[in-house]
mmCIF file of C-alpha atoms and ligand atoms in Angstrom:
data_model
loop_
_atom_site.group_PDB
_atom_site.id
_atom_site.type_symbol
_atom_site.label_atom_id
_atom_site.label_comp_id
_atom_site.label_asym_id
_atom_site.label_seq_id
_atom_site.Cartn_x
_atom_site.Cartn_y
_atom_site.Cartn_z
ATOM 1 C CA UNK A 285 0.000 0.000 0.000
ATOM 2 C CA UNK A 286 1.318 3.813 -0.809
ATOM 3 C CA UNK A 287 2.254 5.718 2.244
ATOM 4 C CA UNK A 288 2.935 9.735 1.442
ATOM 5 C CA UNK A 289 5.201 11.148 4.016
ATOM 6 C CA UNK A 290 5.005 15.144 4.045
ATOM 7 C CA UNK A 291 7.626 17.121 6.188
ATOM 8 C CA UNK A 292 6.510 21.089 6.205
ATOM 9 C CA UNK A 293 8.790 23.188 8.436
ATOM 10 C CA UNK A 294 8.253 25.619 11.788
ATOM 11 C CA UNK A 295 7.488 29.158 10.353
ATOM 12 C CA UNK A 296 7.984 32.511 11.638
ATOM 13 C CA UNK A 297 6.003 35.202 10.788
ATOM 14 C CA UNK A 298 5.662 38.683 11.262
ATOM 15 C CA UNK A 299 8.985 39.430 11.839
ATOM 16 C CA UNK A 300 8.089 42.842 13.647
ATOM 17 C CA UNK A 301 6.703 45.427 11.320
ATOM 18 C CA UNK A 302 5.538 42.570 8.816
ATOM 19 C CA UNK A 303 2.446 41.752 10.657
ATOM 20 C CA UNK A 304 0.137 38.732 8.760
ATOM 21 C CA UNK A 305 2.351 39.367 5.644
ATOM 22 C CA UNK A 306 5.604 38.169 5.841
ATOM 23 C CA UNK A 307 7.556 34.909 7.368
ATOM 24 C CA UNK A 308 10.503 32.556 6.893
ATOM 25 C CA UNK A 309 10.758 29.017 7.217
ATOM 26 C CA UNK A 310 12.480 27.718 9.896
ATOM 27 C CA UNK A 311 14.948 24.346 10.211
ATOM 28 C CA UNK A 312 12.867 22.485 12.638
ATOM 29 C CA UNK A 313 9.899 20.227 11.421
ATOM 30 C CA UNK A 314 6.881 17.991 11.614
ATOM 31 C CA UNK A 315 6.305 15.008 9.722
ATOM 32 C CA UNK A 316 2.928 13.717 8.518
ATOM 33 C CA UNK A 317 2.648 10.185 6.557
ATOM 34 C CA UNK A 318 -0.450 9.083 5.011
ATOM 35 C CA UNK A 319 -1.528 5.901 4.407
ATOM 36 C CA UNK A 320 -4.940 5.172 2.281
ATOM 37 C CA UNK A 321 -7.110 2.570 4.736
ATOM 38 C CA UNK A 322 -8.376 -0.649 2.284
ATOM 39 C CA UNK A 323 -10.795 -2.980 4.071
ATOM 40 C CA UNK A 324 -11.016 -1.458 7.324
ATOM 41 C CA UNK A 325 -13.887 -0.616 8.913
ATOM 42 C CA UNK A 326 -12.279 2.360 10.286
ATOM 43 C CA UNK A 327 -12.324 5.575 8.240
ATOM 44 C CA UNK A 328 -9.794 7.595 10.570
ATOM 45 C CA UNK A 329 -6.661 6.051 12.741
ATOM 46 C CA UNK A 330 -4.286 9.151 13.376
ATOM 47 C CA UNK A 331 -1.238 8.523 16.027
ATOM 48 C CA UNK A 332 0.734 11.509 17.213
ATOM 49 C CA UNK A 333 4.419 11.093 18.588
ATOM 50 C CA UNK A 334 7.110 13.587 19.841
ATOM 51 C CA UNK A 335 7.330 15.651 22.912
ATOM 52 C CA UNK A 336 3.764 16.709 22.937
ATOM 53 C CA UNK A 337 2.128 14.620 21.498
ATOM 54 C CA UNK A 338 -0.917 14.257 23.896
ATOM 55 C CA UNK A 339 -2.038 17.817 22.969
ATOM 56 C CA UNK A 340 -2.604 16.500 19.687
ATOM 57 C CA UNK A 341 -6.298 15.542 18.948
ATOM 58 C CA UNK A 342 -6.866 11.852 17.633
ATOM 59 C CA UNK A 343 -10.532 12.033 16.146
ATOM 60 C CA UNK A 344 -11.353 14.314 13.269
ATOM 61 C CA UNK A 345 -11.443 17.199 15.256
ATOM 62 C CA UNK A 346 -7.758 16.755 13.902
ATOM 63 C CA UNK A 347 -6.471 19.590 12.290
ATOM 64 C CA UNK A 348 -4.119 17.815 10.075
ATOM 65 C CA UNK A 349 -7.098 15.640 9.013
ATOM 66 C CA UNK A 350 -9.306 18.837 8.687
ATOM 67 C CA UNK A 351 -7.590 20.071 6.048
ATOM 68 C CA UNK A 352 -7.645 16.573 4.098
ATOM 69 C CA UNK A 353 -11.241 17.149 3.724
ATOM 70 C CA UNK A 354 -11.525 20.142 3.020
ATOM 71 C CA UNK A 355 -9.231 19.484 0.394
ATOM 72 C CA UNK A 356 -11.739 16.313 -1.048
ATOM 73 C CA UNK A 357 -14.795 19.378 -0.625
ATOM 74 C CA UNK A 358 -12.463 21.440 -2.744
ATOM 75 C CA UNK A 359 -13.056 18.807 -5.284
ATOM 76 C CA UNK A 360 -16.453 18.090 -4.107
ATOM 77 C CA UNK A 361 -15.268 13.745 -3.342
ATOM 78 C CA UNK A 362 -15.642 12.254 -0.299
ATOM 79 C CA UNK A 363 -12.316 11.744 1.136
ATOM 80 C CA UNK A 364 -11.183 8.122 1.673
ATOM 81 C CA UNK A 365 -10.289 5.969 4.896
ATOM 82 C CA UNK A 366 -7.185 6.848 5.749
ATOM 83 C CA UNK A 367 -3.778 6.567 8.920
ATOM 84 C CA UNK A 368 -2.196 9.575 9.544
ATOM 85 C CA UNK A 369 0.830 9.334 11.338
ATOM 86 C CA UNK A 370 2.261 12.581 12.858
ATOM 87 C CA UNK A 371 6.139 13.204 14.405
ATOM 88 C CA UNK A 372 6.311 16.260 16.283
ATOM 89 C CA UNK A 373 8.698 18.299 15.965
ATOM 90 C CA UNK A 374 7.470 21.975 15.758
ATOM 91 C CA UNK A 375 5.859 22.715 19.497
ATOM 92 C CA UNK A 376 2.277 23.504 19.427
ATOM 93 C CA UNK A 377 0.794 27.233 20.012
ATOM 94 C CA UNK A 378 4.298 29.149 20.794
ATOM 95 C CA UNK A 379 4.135 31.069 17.204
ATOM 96 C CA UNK A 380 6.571 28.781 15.134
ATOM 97 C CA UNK A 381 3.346 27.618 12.670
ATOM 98 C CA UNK A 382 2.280 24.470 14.274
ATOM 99 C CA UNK A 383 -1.136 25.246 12.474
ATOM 100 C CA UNK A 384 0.478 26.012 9.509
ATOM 101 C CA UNK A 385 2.412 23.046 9.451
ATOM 102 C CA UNK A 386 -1.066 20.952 10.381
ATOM 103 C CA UNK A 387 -3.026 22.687 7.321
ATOM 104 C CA UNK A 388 -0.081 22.476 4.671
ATOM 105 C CA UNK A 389 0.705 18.614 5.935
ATOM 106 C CA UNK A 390 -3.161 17.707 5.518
ATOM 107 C CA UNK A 391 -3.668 19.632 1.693
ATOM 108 C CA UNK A 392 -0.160 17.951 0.421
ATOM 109 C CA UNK A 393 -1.036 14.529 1.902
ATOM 110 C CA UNK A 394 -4.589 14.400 0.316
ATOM 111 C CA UNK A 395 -3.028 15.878 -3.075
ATOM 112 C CA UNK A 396 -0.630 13.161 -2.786
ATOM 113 C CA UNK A 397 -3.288 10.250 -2.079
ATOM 114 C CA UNK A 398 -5.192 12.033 -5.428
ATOM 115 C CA UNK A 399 -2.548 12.038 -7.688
ATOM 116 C CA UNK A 400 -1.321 15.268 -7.682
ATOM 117 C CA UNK A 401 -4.370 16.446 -8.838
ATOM 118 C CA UNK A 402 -4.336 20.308 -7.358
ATOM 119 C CA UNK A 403 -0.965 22.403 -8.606
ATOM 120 C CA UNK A 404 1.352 24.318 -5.951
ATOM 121 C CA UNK A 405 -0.861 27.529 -6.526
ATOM 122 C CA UNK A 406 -3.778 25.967 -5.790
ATOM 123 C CA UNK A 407 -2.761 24.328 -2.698
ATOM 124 C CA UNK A 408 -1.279 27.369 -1.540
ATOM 125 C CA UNK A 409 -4.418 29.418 -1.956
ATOM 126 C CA UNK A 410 -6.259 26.345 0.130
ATOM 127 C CA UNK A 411 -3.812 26.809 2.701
ATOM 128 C CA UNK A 412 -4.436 30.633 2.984
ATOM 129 C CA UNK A 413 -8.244 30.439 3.217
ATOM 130 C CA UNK A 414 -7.770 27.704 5.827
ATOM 131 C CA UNK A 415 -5.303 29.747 8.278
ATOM 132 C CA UNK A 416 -7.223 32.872 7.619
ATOM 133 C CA UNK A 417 -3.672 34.800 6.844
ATOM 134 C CA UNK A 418 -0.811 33.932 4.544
ATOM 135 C CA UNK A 419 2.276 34.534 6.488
ATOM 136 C CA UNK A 420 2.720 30.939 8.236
ATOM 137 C CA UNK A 421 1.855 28.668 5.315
ATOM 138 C CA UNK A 422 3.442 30.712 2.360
ATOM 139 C CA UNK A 423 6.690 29.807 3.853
ATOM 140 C CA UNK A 424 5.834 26.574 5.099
ATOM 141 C CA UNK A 425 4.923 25.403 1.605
ATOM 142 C CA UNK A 426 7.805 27.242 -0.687
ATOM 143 C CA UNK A 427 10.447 27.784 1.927
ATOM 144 C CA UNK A 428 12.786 30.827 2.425
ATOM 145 C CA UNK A 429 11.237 34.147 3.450
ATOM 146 C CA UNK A 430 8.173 35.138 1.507
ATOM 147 C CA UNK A 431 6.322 38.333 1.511
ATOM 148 C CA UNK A 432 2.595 37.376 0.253
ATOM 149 C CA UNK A 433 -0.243 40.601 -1.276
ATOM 150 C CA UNK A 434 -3.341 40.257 -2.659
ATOM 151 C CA UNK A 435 -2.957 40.296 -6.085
ATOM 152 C CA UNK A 436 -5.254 42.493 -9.000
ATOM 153 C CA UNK A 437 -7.239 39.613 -10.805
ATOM 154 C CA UNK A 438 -9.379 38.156 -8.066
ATOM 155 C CA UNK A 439 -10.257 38.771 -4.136
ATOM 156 C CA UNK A 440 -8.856 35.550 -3.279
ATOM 157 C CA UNK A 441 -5.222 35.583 -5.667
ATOM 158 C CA UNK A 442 -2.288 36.182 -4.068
ATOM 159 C CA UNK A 443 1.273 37.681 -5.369
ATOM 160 C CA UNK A 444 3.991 35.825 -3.343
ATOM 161 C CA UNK A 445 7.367 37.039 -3.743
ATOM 162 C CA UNK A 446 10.755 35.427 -2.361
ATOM 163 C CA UNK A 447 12.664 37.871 0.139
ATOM 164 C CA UNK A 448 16.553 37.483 -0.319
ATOM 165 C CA UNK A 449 17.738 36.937 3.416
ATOM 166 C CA UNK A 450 21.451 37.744 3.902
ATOM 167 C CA UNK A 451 23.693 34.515 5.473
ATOM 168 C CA UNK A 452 24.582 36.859 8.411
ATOM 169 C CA UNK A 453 21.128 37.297 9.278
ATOM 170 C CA UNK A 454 20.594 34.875 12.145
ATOM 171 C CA UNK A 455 17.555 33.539 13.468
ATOM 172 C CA UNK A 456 17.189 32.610 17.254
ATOM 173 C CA UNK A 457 14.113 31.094 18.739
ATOM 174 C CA UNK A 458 13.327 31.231 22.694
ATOM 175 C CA UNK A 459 10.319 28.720 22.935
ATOM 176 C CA UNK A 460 8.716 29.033 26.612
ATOM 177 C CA UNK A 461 6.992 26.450 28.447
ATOM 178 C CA UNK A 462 3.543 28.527 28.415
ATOM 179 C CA UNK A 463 1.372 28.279 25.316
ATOM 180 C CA UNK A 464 -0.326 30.947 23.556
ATOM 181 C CA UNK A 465 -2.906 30.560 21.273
ATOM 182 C CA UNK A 466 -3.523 32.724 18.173
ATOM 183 C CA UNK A 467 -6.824 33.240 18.532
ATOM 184 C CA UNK A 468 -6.812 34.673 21.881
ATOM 185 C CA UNK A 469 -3.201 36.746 20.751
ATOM 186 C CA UNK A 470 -5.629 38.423 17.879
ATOM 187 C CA UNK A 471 -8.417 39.399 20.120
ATOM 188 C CA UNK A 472 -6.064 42.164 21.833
ATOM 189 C CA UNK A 473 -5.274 43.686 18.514
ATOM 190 C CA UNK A 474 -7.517 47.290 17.457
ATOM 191 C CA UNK A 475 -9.481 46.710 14.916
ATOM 192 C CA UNK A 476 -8.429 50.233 13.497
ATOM 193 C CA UNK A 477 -4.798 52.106 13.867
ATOM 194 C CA UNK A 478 -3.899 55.667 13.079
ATOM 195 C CA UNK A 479 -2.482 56.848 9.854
ATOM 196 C CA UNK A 480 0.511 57.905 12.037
ATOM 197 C CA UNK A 481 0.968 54.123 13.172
ATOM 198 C CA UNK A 482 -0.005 53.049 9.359
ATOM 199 C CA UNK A 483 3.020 54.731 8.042
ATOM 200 C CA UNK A 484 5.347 53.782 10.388
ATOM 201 C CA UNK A 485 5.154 49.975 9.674
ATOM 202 C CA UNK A 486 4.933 50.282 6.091
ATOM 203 C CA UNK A 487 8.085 52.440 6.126
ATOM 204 C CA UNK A 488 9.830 50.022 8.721
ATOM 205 C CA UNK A 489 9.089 46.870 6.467
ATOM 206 C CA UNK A 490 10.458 48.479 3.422
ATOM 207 C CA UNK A 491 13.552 48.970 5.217
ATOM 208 C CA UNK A 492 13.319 45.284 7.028
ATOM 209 C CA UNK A 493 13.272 43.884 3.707
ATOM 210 C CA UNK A 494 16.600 45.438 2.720
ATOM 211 C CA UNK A 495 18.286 44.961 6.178
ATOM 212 C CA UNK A 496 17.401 41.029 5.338
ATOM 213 C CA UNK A 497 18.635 41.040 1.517
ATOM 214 C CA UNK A 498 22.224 43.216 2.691
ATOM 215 C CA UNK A 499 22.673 42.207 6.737
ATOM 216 C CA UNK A 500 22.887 45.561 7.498
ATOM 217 C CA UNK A 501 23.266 46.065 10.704
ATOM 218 C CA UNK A 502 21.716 50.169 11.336
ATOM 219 C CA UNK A 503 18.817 49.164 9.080
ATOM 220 C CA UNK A 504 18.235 45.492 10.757
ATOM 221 C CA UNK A 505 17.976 47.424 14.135
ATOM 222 C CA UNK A 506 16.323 50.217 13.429
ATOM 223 C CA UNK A 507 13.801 47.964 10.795
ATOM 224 C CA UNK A 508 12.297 45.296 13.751
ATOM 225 C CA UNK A 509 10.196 48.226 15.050
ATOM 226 C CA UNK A 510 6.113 47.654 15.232
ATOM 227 C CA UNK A 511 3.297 49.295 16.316
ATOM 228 C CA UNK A 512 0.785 47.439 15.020
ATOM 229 C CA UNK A 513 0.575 44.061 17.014
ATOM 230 C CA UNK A 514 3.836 43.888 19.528
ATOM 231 C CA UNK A 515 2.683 46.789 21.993
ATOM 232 C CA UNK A 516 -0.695 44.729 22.002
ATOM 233 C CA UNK A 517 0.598 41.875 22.745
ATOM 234 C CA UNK A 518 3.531 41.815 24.800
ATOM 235 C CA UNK A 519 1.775 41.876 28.132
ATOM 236 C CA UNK A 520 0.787 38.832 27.201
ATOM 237 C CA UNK A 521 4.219 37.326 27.335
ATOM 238 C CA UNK A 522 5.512 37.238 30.740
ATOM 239 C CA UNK A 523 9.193 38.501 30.847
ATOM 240 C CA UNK A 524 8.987 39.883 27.821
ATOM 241 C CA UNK A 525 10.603 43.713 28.606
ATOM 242 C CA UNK A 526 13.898 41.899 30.400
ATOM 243 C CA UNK A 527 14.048 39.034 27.373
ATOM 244 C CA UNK A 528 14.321 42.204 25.458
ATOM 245 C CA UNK A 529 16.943 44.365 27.508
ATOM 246 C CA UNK A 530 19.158 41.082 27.654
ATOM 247 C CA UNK A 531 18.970 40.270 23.308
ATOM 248 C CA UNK A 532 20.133 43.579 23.084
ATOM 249 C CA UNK A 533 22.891 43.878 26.027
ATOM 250 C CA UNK A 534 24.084 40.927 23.726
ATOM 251 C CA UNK A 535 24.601 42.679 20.659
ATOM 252 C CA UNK A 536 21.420 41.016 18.584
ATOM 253 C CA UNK A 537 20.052 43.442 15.779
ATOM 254 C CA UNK A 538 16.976 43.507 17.826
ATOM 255 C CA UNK A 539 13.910 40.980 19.001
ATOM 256 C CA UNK A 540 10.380 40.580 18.069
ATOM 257 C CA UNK A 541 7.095 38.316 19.100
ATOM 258 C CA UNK A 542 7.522 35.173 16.679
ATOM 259 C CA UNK A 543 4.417 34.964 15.157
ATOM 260 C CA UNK A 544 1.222 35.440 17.492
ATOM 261 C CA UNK A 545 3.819 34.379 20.558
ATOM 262 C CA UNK A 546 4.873 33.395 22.847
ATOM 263 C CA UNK A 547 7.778 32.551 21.259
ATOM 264 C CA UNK A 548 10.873 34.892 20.928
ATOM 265 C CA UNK A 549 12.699 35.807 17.929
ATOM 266 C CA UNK A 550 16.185 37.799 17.942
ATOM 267 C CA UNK A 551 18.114 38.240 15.120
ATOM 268 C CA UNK A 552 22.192 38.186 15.084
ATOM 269 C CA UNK A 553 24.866 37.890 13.496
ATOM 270 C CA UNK A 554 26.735 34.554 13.331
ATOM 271 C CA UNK A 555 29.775 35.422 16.206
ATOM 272 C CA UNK A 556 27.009 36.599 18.504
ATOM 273 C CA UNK A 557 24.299 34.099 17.885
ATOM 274 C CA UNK A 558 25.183 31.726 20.819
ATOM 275 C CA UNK A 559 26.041 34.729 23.331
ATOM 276 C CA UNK A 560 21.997 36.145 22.297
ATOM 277 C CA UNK A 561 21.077 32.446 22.962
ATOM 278 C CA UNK A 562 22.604 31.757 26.485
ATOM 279 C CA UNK A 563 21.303 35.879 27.455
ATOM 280 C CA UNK A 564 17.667 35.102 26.401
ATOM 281 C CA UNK A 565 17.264 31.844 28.625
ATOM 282 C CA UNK A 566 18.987 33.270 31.394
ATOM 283 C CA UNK A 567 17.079 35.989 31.186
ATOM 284 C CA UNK A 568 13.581 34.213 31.440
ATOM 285 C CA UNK A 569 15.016 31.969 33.904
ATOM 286 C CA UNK A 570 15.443 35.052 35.935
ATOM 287 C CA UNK A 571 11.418 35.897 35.230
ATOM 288 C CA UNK A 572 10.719 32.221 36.297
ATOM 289 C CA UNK A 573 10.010 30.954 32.682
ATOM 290 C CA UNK A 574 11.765 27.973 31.482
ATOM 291 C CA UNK A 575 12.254 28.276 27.534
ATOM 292 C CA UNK A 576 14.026 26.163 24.872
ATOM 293 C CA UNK A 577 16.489 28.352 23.031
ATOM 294 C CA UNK A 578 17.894 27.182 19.372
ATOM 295 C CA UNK A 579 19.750 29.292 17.313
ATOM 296 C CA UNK A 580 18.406 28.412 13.886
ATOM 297 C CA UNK A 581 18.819 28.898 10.005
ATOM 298 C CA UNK A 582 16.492 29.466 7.303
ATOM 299 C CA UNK A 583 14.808 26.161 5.708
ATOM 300 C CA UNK A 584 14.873 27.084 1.570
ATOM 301 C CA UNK A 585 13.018 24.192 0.592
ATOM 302 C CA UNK A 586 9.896 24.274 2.503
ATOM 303 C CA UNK A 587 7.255 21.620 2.715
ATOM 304 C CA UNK A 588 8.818 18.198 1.122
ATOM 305 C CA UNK A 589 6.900 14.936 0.227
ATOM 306 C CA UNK A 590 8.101 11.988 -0.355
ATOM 307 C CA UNK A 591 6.472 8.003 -1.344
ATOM 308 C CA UNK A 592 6.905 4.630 -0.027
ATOM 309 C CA UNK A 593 5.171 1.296 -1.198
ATOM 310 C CA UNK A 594 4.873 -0.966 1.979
HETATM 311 N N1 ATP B 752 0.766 18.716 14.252
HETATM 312 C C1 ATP B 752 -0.479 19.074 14.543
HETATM 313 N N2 ATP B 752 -1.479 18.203 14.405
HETATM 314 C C2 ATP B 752 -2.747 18.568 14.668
HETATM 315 N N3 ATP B 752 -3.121 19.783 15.106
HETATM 316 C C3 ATP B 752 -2.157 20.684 15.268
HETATM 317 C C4 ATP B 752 -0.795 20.385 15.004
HETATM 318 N N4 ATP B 752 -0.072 21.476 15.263
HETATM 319 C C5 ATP B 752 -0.941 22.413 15.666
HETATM 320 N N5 ATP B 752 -2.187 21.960 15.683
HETATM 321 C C6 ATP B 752 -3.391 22.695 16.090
HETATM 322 O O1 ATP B 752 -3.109 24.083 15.990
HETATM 323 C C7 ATP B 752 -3.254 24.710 17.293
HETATM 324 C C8 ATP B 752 -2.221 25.791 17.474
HETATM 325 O O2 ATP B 752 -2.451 26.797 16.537
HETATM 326 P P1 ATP B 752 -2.129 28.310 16.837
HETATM 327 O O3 ATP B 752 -2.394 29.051 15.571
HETATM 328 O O4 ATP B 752 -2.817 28.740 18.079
HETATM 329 O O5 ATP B 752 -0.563 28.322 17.155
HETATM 330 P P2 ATP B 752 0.700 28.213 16.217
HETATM 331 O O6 ATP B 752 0.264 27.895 14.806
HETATM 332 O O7 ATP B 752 1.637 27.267 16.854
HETATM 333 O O8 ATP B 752 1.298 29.657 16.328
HETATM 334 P P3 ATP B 752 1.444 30.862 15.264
HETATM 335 O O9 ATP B 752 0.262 30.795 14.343
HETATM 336 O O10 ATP B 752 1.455 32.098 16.100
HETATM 337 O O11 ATP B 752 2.731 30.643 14.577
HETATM 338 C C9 ATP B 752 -3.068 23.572 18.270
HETATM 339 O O12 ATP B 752 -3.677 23.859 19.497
HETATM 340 C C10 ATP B 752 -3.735 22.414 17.541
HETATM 341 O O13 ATP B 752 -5.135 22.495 17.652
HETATM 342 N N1 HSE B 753 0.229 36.981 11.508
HETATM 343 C C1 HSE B 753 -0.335 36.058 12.454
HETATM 344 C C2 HSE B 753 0.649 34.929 12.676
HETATM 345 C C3 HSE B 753 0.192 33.920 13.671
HETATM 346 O O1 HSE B 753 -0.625 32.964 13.102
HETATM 347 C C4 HSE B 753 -0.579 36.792 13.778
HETATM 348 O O2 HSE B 753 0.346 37.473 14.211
HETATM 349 O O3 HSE B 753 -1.673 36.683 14.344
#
């Protein structure tokens, strides 16, 4: 029998002023392997392993297995009996993309099980009607950092363009041991900002973009700035203001909320990357948070499939 293994990657998005637009693909993963059920009188076995894997739902509440059939309603079938198999990897609600990585595993596997019936675009505008915004899932799916507008032709067509991110441009992740959950990260957000606040983001992304491309270090400091989500939603991150103080008493370029939170992203350069490590767990220690800190790179490949007859 055919079993599809997909492999989609943690995702960070926002990246400060970037909010729901932009995010890069991180080197730490889930795995997803799907396996078409024949004579079974069971239409849905799904086993989770990895560190957390009792937080992960088993019926079709499933998100993984959520997006499978909304994929078959896509194409208006009924989707078929099948074993998902997930390895953790990518910890859930601490803003690296679990979700993302759940909605992008579940369109590729049943696209896999179909043939490869759907084409990259297609999946990718699945994935960003599913997660509601394109920032976690854009990467996931094409790796690297993407930037992702809606396009001219139709409401829901996208324009996704590749943003060149400079080798001395490094990412490092503090993951704590308290979830967050997007949902409840968006409902402290205005529904309106100021023209004054407007401005400033769009003129701090434009420069983001180019600290990323040239690892500038002025622009890459000055660029991480935000006022449309982070001053929201920082009190929702305990130790957040001496997390800060410490990445930059290290020498980081600067840190922001990955993704809704309450994960922690600083950006470095390479000789200071471990320093900016050891001074953000310290410094939640400190706060009484215990966090997992990884100094990572950027995954350029993004989700990957791959098939096995058993
Ligand atoms: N591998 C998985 N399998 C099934 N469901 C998952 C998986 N990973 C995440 N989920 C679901 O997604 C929820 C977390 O989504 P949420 O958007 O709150 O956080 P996140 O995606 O980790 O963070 P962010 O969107 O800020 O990057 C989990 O509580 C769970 O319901
Ligand atoms: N842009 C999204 C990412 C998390 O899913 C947010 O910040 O809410």
């Amino acid at each position: 029998m055919p079993t599809f293994t997909v492999t989609v990657p943690a995702t960070t998005a926002n990246l400060g002023p970037g909010f729901d637009c932009i995010g890069a693909a991180l080197t730490l993963y889930n795995e997803f392997q799907f396996t078409r059920l024949e004579s079974t009188p069971e239409a849905l076995v799904i086993n989770a392993i990895g560190e957390e894997y009792q937080k992960v739902t088993t019926d079709d509440s499933n998100l993984v297995y959520q997006a499978f059939v909304k994929f078959y309603q896509h194409l208006e079938q009924t989707p078929p009996p099948v074993q998902i198999d997930i390895k953790l990897g990518v910890p859930l609600a601490r803003g690296l993309g679990s979700s993302a990585t759940a909605i992008v595993g579940g369109l590729l596997g049943a696209n896999l099980l179909c043939g490869e019936i759907l084409s990259e675009s297609q999946v990718t505008e699945l994935a960003i009607a599913l997660e509601g915004h394109p920032d976690n899932v854009v990467p996931a799916l094409l790796g690297g950092c993407r930037l992702a507008a809606t396009g001219l032709t139709q409401e829901s067509s996208w324009e996704i363009c590749e943003i060149p991110w400079s080798d001395d441009v490094i990412p490092v992740v503090a993951i704590p041991n308290f979830e967050l959950s997007t949902q409840e990260a968006r409902r402290v957000l205005p529904t309106e900002v100021s023209r004054a606040d407007a401005i400033f983001n769009t003129a701090h992304l434009g420069l983001l973009l180019r600290g990323l491309q040239t690892g500038r270090e002025d622009w890459l400091r000055a660029a991480l700035q935000d006022r449309l989500h982070q001053p929201y939603r920082k009190a929702l991150i305990q130790g957040y203001d001496a997390v800060n103080q410490a990445v930059v008493a290290a020498g980081a370029y600067g840190m922001v909320i990955s993704g809704a939170g309450p994960t922690l992203l600083a950006l470095t350069n390479k000789s200071q990357a471990e320093s900016v490590a050891t001074a953000m767990a310290l410094a939640w220690k400190n706060e009484g948070v215990e966090a997992v800190v990884r100094s990572l790179s950027i995954d350029t490949q993004g989700a990957k499939s791959d098939r096995r007859v058993c």
